[in-house]
mmCIF file of C-alpha atoms in Angstrom:
data_model
loop_
_atom_site.group_PDB
_atom_site.id
_atom_site.type_symbol
_atom_site.label_atom_id
_atom_site.label_comp_id
_atom_site.label_asym_id
_atom_site.label_seq_id
_atom_site.Cartn_x
_atom_site.Cartn_y
_atom_site.Cartn_z
ATOM 1 C CA MET A 121 79.696 -111.956 -53.064
ATOM 2 C CA THR A 122 76.807 -109.275 -52.930
ATOM 3 C CA ILE A 123 77.939 -105.787 -52.963
ATOM 4 C CA LYS A 124 75.772 -102.972 -51.403
ATOM 5 C CA LYS A 125 75.797 -99.362 -52.565
ATOM 6 C CA GLU A 126 75.113 -97.087 -49.691
ATOM 7 C CA PRO A 127 72.534 -94.318 -50.541
ATOM 8 C CA ILE A 128 73.699 -90.730 -50.227
ATOM 9 C CA HIS A 129 73.284 -89.444 -46.627
ATOM 10 C CA THR A 130 71.048 -86.511 -45.460
ATOM 11 C CA GLY A 131 72.929 -83.319 -46.407
ATOM 12 C CA GLU A 132 75.875 -85.098 -47.676
ATOM 13 C CA PHE A 133 75.672 -82.837 -50.860
ATOM 14 C CA LEU A 134 76.505 -79.714 -48.939
ATOM 15 C CA LEU A 135 79.728 -78.163 -49.011
ATOM 16 C CA SER A 136 78.717 -75.162 -47.105
ATOM 17 C CA GLU A 137 75.454 -73.046 -46.179
ATOM 18 C CA GLY A 138 74.602 -70.157 -44.375
ATOM 19 C CA ALA A 139 74.648 -69.559 -40.711
ATOM 20 C CA GLY A 140 71.827 -70.807 -38.592
ATOM 21 C CA ASN A 141 68.938 -72.276 -40.800
ATOM 22 C CA ILE A 142 68.845 -69.661 -43.345
ATOM 23 C CA SER A 143 69.546 -72.182 -46.175
ATOM 24 C CA ARG A 144 66.666 -74.787 -45.462
ATOM 25 C CA GLU A 145 63.161 -74.547 -45.185
ATOM 26 C CA THR A 146 60.365 -77.105 -44.440
ATOM 27 C CA ILE A 147 58.416 -77.710 -47.698
ATOM 28 C CA ASN A 148 55.511 -79.821 -49.046
ATOM 29 C CA ILE A 149 56.503 -82.312 -51.536
ATOM 30 C CA ALA A 150 54.117 -83.766 -54.103
ATOM 31 C CA ALA A 151 52.927 -87.482 -53.824
ATOM 32 C CA GLY A 152 55.169 -89.914 -55.848
ATOM 33 C CA PRO A 153 58.174 -92.274 -55.831
ATOM 34 C CA ALA A 154 60.855 -92.445 -53.121
ATOM 35 C CA LEU A 155 63.398 -89.524 -53.314
ATOM 36 C CA ASN A 156 66.948 -89.498 -52.346
ATOM 37 C CA ALA A 157 68.801 -86.543 -50.511
ATOM 38 C CA GLY A 158 70.213 -84.352 -53.193
ATOM 39 C CA GLN A 159 67.143 -84.627 -55.767
ATOM 40 C CA VAL A 160 66.866 -81.362 -57.428
ATOM 41 C CA LEU A 161 63.226 -80.066 -57.170
ATOM 42 C CA GLY A 162 61.092 -77.742 -58.983
ATOM 43 C CA LEU A 163 57.867 -76.066 -57.749
ATOM 44 C CA VAL A 164 54.546 -77.074 -59.038
ATOM 45 C CA THR A 165 52.795 -73.715 -59.920
ATOM 46 C CA ALA A 166 49.202 -74.917 -59.376
ATOM 47 C CA THR A 167 49.673 -76.660 -56.097
ATOM 48 C CA GLY A 168 52.659 -74.955 -54.431
ATOM 49 C CA GLU A 169 54.207 -78.447 -53.840
ATOM 50 C CA PHE A 170 57.706 -79.265 -54.741
ATOM 51 C CA ALA A 171 58.499 -82.167 -57.193
ATOM 52 C CA PRO A 172 61.448 -83.639 -58.777
ATOM 53 C CA TYR A 173 62.825 -81.159 -61.380
ATOM 54 C CA ALA A 174 61.768 -82.060 -64.825
ATOM 55 C CA PRO A 175 63.273 -79.896 -67.831
ATOM 56 C CA ALA A 176 60.537 -81.138 -70.304
ATOM 57 C CA ALA A 177 57.622 -80.232 -68.163
ATOM 58 C CA GLU A 178 55.282 -77.196 -68.267
ATOM 59 C CA ASP A 179 53.834 -77.112 -64.746
ATOM 60 C CA GLY A 180 56.556 -75.195 -62.875
ATOM 61 C CA THR A 181 59.045 -78.202 -62.294
ATOM 62 C CA GLN A 182 60.842 -77.169 -65.374
ATOM 63 C CA THR A 183 62.807 -74.532 -63.243
ATOM 64 C CA ALA A 184 65.099 -75.942 -60.445
ATOM 65 C CA VAL A 185 64.416 -74.042 -57.356
ATOM 66 C CA ALA A 186 65.648 -76.283 -54.371
ATOM 67 C CA ILE A 187 67.462 -79.322 -53.271
ATOM 68 C CA LEU A 188 66.116 -82.001 -51.314
ATOM 69 C CA TYR A 189 67.987 -82.211 -47.821
ATOM 70 C CA GLY A 190 67.189 -85.736 -46.773
ATOM 71 C CA PRO A 191 65.490 -88.721 -48.353
ATOM 72 C CA LEU A 192 61.816 -89.689 -48.455
ATOM 73 C CA GLY A 193 59.885 -92.644 -48.881
ATOM 74 C CA GLU A 194 57.443 -93.485 -51.707
ATOM 75 C CA SER A 195 53.730 -91.781 -50.766
ATOM 76 C CA ASP A 196 50.335 -91.444 -52.490
ATOM 77 C CA ILE A 197 49.717 -88.271 -50.280
ATOM 78 C CA VAL A 198 51.941 -84.806 -50.021
ATOM 79 C CA ARG A 199 54.869 -85.430 -47.894
ATOM 80 C CA ARG A 200 56.723 -82.917 -45.684
ATOM 81 C CA GLY A 201 60.197 -82.387 -46.050
ATOM 82 C CA ARG A 202 63.236 -80.127 -45.688
ATOM 83 C CA ALA A 203 65.249 -78.494 -48.609
ATOM 84 C CA VAL A 204 68.135 -76.262 -49.211
ATOM 85 C CA VAL A 205 66.595 -73.229 -51.004
ATOM 86 C CA ARG A 206 69.056 -70.467 -50.920
ATOM 87 C CA MET A 207 72.720 -69.580 -49.966
ATOM 88 C CA ALA A 208 74.510 -72.766 -50.156
ATOM 89 C CA GLU A 209 77.438 -74.541 -52.149
ATOM 90 C CA VAL A 210 76.626 -78.127 -53.210
ATOM 91 C CA SER A 211 78.650 -81.099 -54.487
ATOM 92 C CA GLU A 212 77.836 -81.663 -58.364
ATOM 93 C CA VAL A 213 78.328 -85.427 -57.982
ATOM 94 C CA HIS A 214 75.829 -85.839 -55.274
ATOM 95 C CA LEU A 215 72.870 -84.253 -57.014
ATOM 96 C CA THR A 216 70.287 -86.326 -58.697
ATOM 97 C CA GLY A 217 68.597 -84.610 -61.778
ATOM 98 C CA LEU A 218 71.090 -81.914 -62.459
ATOM 99 C CA ASP A 219 71.654 -80.781 -65.785
ATOM 100 C CA PRO A 220 73.339 -77.483 -66.927
ATOM 101 C CA GLU A 221 70.058 -75.430 -67.099
ATOM 102 C CA ALA A 222 69.164 -76.575 -63.746
ATOM 103 C CA GLU A 223 72.530 -75.451 -62.455
ATOM 104 C CA LYS A 224 71.948 -71.968 -63.826
ATOM 105 C CA ASP A 225 68.271 -72.001 -62.329
ATOM 106 C CA LEU A 226 69.843 -72.838 -58.745
ATOM 107 C CA ALA A 227 72.385 -70.230 -58.967
ATOM 108 C CA THR A 228 69.614 -67.458 -59.144
ATOM 109 C CA HIS A 229 68.595 -68.811 -55.491
ATOM 110 C CA PHE A 230 72.516 -68.514 -54.585
ATOM 111 C CA LEU A 231 72.942 -72.547 -54.712
ATOM 112 C CA ILE A 232 76.181 -72.757 -56.075
ATOM 113 C CA VAL A 233 77.163 -76.149 -57.682
ATOM 114 C CA ARG A 234 80.907 -76.918 -57.230
#
């Protein structure tokens, strides 16, 4: 029997967020592989595009600043997406790429990991 695992749904990682749309922004995400909702993101300093958090990088993505709200497909061009960038509580088990340093970085944006 084949067992299928359902991917994380859009916004499933959110426990609570600010009223209205204060917690989310539309962002540009660098070209690259498919990303799941809940991917921790950093900001590429040179381009202003978001990319997956990479603690060993030296391009700005070594600092976690946002969490991808919904999944994105693979692309060789810049993609538009939504991210939670401030004032929210999120579920640790539903995040991709989270480490203790990223958790501290996110807290500076009032993104609290529970």
